Short mmCIF file of C-alpha atoms in Angstrom, two decimals:
data_model
loop_
_atom_site.label_atom_id
_atom_site.label_comp_id
_atom_site.label_asym_id
_atom_site.label_seq_id
_atom_site.Cartn_x
_atom_site.Cartn_y
_atom_site.Cartn_z
CA UNK A 262 73.97 82.23 186.09
CA UNK A 263 72.24 85.13 187.86
CA UNK A 264 69.47 87.32 186.56
CA UNK A 265 66.49 86.05 184.60
CA UNK A 266 65.20 85.92 181.07
CA UNK A 267 61.62 87.10 180.95
CA UNK A 268 59.27 85.78 178.35
CA UNK A 269 59.65 88.42 175.65
CA UNK A 270 59.28 88.52 171.91
CA UNK A 271 62.63 87.24 170.68
CA UNK A 272 63.69 88.02 167.12
CA UNK A 273 67.01 86.34 167.89
CA UNK A 274 67.50 83.42 170.26
CA UNK A 275 70.32 81.00 171.02
CA UNK A 276 69.42 77.61 172.46
CA UNK A 277 72.19 75.55 174.10
CA UNK A 278 74.81 76.46 171.50
CA UNK A 279 78.46 75.42 171.49
CA UNK A 280 80.87 77.73 169.63
CA UNK A 281 84.54 77.57 168.75
CA UNK A 282 87.21 77.72 166.07
CA UNK A 283 88.48 74.57 164.34
CA UNK A 284 89.26 72.15 167.19
CA UNK A 285 89.10 74.74 169.99
CA UNK A 286 85.82 75.16 171.88
CA UNK A 287 85.26 78.63 173.30
CA UNK A 288 81.76 78.38 174.76
CA UNK A 289 79.46 75.47 175.60
CA UNK A 290 75.71 75.32 176.21
CA UNK A 291 74.96 79.03 175.82
CA UNK A 292 71.32 80.08 175.83
CA UNK A 293 70.32 83.67 175.21
CA UNK A 294 67.18 85.63 174.35
CA UNK A 295 67.56 88.95 172.51
CA UNK A 296 64.43 91.00 173.28
CA UNK A 297 62.74 92.84 170.46
CA UNK A 298 63.40 96.58 170.00
CA UNK A 299 65.82 96.66 172.93
CA UNK A 300 69.53 97.42 173.23
CA UNK A 301 71.49 94.42 174.51
CA UNK A 302 75.16 94.92 175.45
CA UNK A 303 77.57 92.02 175.87
CA UNK A 304 80.29 92.80 178.42
CA UNK A 305 83.13 90.92 180.06
CA UNK A 306 86.93 90.78 180.30
CA UNK A 307 89.17 90.25 177.28
CA UNK A 308 89.10 86.73 175.90
CA UNK A 309 85.86 85.72 177.60
CA UNK A 310 83.99 84.87 174.38
CA UNK A 311 82.03 88.08 173.72
CA UNK A 312 82.97 88.44 170.06
CA UNK A 313 82.66 84.69 169.51
CA UNK A 314 79.06 84.81 170.73
CA UNK A 315 78.29 87.78 168.47
CA UNK A 316 79.85 86.02 165.48
CA UNK A 317 77.73 82.97 166.23
CA UNK A 318 74.56 85.08 166.31
CA UNK A 319 75.58 86.47 162.89
CA UNK A 320 76.26 82.99 161.44
CA UNK A 321 79.92 83.78 160.89
CA UNK A 322 80.57 80.80 163.16
CA UNK A 323 78.30 77.78 162.97
CA UNK A 324 77.42 76.16 166.31
CA UNK A 325 78.64 72.60 166.66
CA UNK A 326 75.67 72.00 168.93
CA UNK A 327 72.43 73.81 169.62
CA UNK A 328 70.32 76.17 167.51
CA UNK A 329 70.14 79.88 166.74
CA UNK A 330 66.69 81.12 165.72
CA UNK A 331 66.16 84.26 163.63
CA UNK A 332 62.51 85.27 163.89
CA UNK A 333 61.67 81.66 164.74
CA UNK A 334 63.63 80.03 161.89
CA UNK A 335 66.87 78.07 162.27
CA UNK A 336 69.59 80.48 161.15
CA UNK A 337 71.49 77.71 159.37
CA UNK A 338 68.58 77.00 157.03
CA UNK A 339 68.21 80.56 155.70
CA UNK A 340 69.82 81.85 152.48
CA UNK A 341 72.47 84.51 153.03
CA UNK A 342 70.43 87.24 151.32
CA UNK A 343 67.40 86.49 153.50
CA UNK A 344 69.60 86.92 156.57
CA UNK A 345 71.14 90.15 155.24
CA UNK A 346 67.67 91.67 154.84
CA UNK A 347 66.90 91.01 158.50
CA UNK A 348 70.25 91.15 160.29
CA UNK A 349 73.14 93.57 159.87
CA UNK A 350 76.65 93.16 161.27
CA UNK A 351 79.52 95.52 161.99
CA UNK A 352 82.56 93.28 162.64
CA UNK A 353 85.44 94.20 164.90
CA UNK A 354 88.06 94.71 162.19
CA UNK A 355 86.34 95.74 158.98
CA UNK A 356 88.52 96.61 155.97
CA UNK A 357 87.51 98.79 153.03
CA UNK A 358 88.58 98.26 149.40
CA UNK A 359 91.41 100.52 148.26
CA UNK A 360 90.34 103.81 146.68
CA UNK A 361 86.70 103.72 147.79
CA UNK A 362 84.95 106.91 148.84
CA UNK A 363 82.89 107.30 152.00
CA UNK A 364 79.62 107.54 150.06
CA UNK A 365 80.35 104.43 148.00
CA UNK A 366 81.24 102.41 151.10
CA UNK A 367 78.08 103.44 152.94
CA UNK A 368 76.09 102.66 149.77
CA UNK A 369 77.30 99.06 149.94
CA UNK A 370 74.93 98.64 152.85
CA UNK A 371 72.13 98.69 150.29
CA UNK A 372 73.36 95.67 148.30
CA UNK A 373 71.02 93.14 150.00
CA UNK A 374 68.03 95.22 148.86
CA UNK A 375 68.99 95.07 145.19
CA UNK A 376 68.25 92.37 142.64
CA UNK A 377 68.43 91.99 138.88
CA UNK A 378 65.00 93.63 138.72
CA UNK A 379 65.57 96.21 141.42
CA UNK A 380 68.67 98.33 140.99
CA UNK A 381 69.67 101.57 142.75
CA UNK A 382 66.61 103.65 143.64
CA UNK A 383 65.60 106.85 145.40
CA UNK A 384 64.90 104.84 148.56
CA UNK A 385 68.49 103.57 148.52
CA UNK A 386 69.83 107.10 148.18
CA UNK A 387 67.61 108.27 151.02
CA UNK A 388 68.76 105.46 153.30
CA UNK A 389 72.42 106.29 152.63
CA UNK A 390 71.90 110.02 153.20
CA UNK A 391 70.04 109.43 156.45
CA UNK A 392 72.66 106.99 157.73
CA UNK A 393 75.49 109.41 156.98
CA UNK A 394 73.66 112.28 158.65
CA UNK A 395 72.93 110.17 161.75
CA UNK A 396 76.60 109.33 162.17
CA UNK A 397 77.90 112.79 161.27
CA UNK A 398 79.88 111.79 158.19
CA UNK A 399 77.90 113.55 155.46
CA UNK A 400 80.67 116.14 154.96
CA UNK A 401 83.13 113.29 154.26
CA UNK A 402 81.11 111.85 151.36
CA UNK A 403 83.73 112.36 148.64
CA UNK A 404 86.81 111.56 150.72
CA UNK A 405 88.66 108.27 150.42
CA UNK A 406 88.07 105.95 153.36
CA UNK A 407 91.77 105.12 153.72
CA UNK A 408 92.54 108.83 154.23
CA UNK A 409 90.30 109.11 157.30
CA UNK A 410 91.26 108.97 160.95
CA UNK A 411 90.40 105.86 162.92
CA UNK A 412 87.40 107.53 164.56
CA UNK A 413 86.07 108.89 161.27
CA UNK A 414 86.49 105.50 159.63
CA UNK A 415 84.60 103.80 162.45
CA UNK A 416 81.66 106.17 162.05
CA UNK A 417 81.60 105.47 158.30
CA UNK A 418 81.37 101.73 158.96
CA UNK A 419 78.52 102.33 161.38
CA UNK A 420 76.78 104.42 158.72
CA UNK A 421 77.06 101.51 156.29
CA UNK A 422 75.50 99.18 158.86
CA UNK A 423 72.64 101.64 159.43
CA UNK A 424 72.11 102.05 155.68
CA UNK A 425 71.47 98.31 155.43
CA UNK A 426 68.27 99.14 157.31
CA UNK A 427 67.76 95.78 159.03
CA UNK A 428 65.49 95.22 162.01
CA UNK A 429 68.38 93.57 163.92
CA UNK A 430 71.85 95.07 164.13
CA UNK A 431 74.92 93.40 165.66
CA UNK A 432 77.97 95.53 166.44
CA UNK A 433 81.33 94.27 167.68
CA UNK A 434 83.02 97.02 169.73
CA UNK A 435 81.44 99.91 167.76
CA UNK A 436 83.05 102.57 169.98
CA UNK A 437 86.61 101.50 169.07
CA UNK A 438 88.77 104.50 168.03
CA UNK A 439 86.07 106.98 169.07
CA UNK A 440 86.79 109.74 171.58
CA UNK A 441 84.47 110.04 174.56
CA UNK A 442 82.21 112.64 172.93
CA UNK A 443 81.66 110.45 169.86
CA UNK A 444 81.17 107.36 172.05
CA UNK A 445 78.34 109.12 173.86
CA UNK A 446 76.87 110.41 170.59
CA UNK A 447 76.95 106.95 169.01
CA UNK A 448 75.47 105.09 171.97
CA UNK A 449 72.78 107.74 172.31
CA UNK A 450 71.98 107.25 168.61
CA UNK A 451 71.82 103.46 168.97
CA UNK A 452 69.68 103.72 172.09
CA UNK A 453 67.34 106.06 170.22
CA UNK A 454 66.92 103.59 167.36
CA UNK A 455 65.46 101.03 169.76
CA UNK A 456 63.26 103.55 171.56
CA UNK A 457 61.80 104.68 168.25
CA UNK A 458 60.79 101.09 167.53
CA UNK A 459 63.09 100.75 164.55
CA UNK A 460 65.81 98.32 165.63
CA UNK A 461 66.84 95.47 167.89
CA UNK A 462 70.50 96.00 168.80
CA UNK A 463 73.25 93.80 170.19
CA UNK A 464 76.70 95.29 170.81
CA UNK A 465 79.93 94.12 172.40
CA UNK A 466 81.08 96.97 174.63
CA UNK A 467 84.10 97.52 176.87
CA UNK A 468 83.13 100.71 178.69
CA UNK A 469 80.96 99.37 181.53
CA UNK A 470 79.52 102.69 182.66
CA UNK A 471 78.36 103.56 179.15
CA UNK A 472 76.95 100.06 178.67
CA UNK A 473 75.01 100.42 181.93
CA UNK A 474 73.75 103.86 180.91
CA UNK A 475 72.48 103.02 177.42
CA UNK A 476 71.69 99.28 177.29
CA UNK A 477 68.32 97.81 178.29
CA UNK A 478 69.84 94.37 178.86
CA UNK A 479 73.37 93.32 179.81
CA UNK A 480 74.89 89.93 179.07
CA UNK A 481 77.91 89.39 181.30
CA UNK A 482 80.39 86.77 180.05
CA UNK A 483 83.24 85.15 181.93
CA UNK A 484 85.46 82.27 180.82
CA UNK A 485 83.29 81.44 177.80
CA UNK A 486 80.13 81.23 179.89
CA UNK A 487 77.24 83.59 180.49
CA UNK A 488 77.64 84.74 184.08
CA UNK A 489 74.52 86.91 184.22
CA UNK A 490 71.73 88.34 182.08
CA UNK A 491 69.47 91.16 183.14
CA UNK A 492 68.91 94.86 183.47
CA UNK A 493 72.01 96.89 184.37
CA UNK A 494 70.82 97.46 187.93
CA UNK A 495 70.39 93.71 188.36
CA UNK A 496 73.79 92.57 187.13
CA UNK A 497 76.21 95.43 187.87
CA UNK A 498 77.13 94.60 191.46
CA UNK A 499 80.31 94.73 193.51
CA UNK A 500 80.30 90.93 193.67
CA UNK A 501 80.03 90.60 189.88
CA UNK A 502 82.84 93.10 189.34
CA UNK A 503 85.09 91.17 191.70
CA UNK A 504 84.27 87.71 190.33
CA UNK A 505 84.25 88.60 186.61
CA UNK A 506 86.74 91.46 186.32
CA UNK A 507 88.81 90.94 189.47
CA UNK A 508 88.11 94.55 190.39
CA UNK A 509 87.24 95.92 193.80
CA UNK A 510 84.88 98.84 193.34
CA UNK A 511 81.92 100.78 194.60
CA UNK A 512 78.62 100.89 192.73
CA UNK A 513 76.55 104.04 192.99
CA UNK A 514 73.77 105.65 190.96
CA UNK A 515 74.87 107.70 187.96
CA UNK A 516 73.92 111.29 188.91
CA UNK A 517 72.64 111.90 185.37
CA UNK A 518 70.63 108.73 184.71
CA UNK A 519 70.40 106.74 187.94
CA UNK A 520 71.98 103.73 186.23
CA UNK A 521 74.82 101.84 187.97
CA UNK A 522 78.11 103.71 188.03
CA UNK A 523 81.26 101.69 188.74
CA UNK A 524 83.98 103.45 190.76
CA UNK A 525 87.21 101.43 191.18
CA UNK A 526 88.64 101.48 194.69
CA UNK A 527 92.04 103.02 195.22
CA UNK A 528 94.71 100.40 195.96
#
């Protein structure tokens, strides 16, 4: 592993975890610190274990070894509702119930905040309205989700995750189906949430240049292992691109941000 993990406040931490499905192990002995109020992007080639790691952090997969700590408490010991009040998740392939409107789907993000004694409130309505405005779907409120385009639907799911209003948000390929303009808008929004001190974000991303531009920390995975952890300028190197992605390229500063910009070499 290259890069380093500084001693930071860690609302989410994995300690020597092993993850897999049934009898197939995907990753062994992974350790990872998610820094507070920062944007962490997990990158790597297809099939390297990115989504598996994210699912483990969300307790959708239970580690067969090791521990995941949520604000210092073993994730496996917490009730589901307690987790849902602290940690939100946008999975890779979310499906909406038939016949549900955009507003009603986004409103489902408020379910963890409601109890027998606390039903729908003005604060719930405000959270939903703000989430829809942030993702640009407020004009779609009365439309059926299954009538939307793929990009519109993806933004609605992101709005639901934002409406949950958790301090930690995990997103598995949130830019799927989005055109480049909406990818930039979304990642700028997510980056802003951390800079405003509101959220700690972890996202699986495929577009390396956008990940390098917007993320504070990159986790590079290869073959089920963590190859490197660090700031984009520390881990985006020509050597890493060759060893992890099998791509010969040049790395130069992004003229807009100064972050690493990957330029594939012409074969």
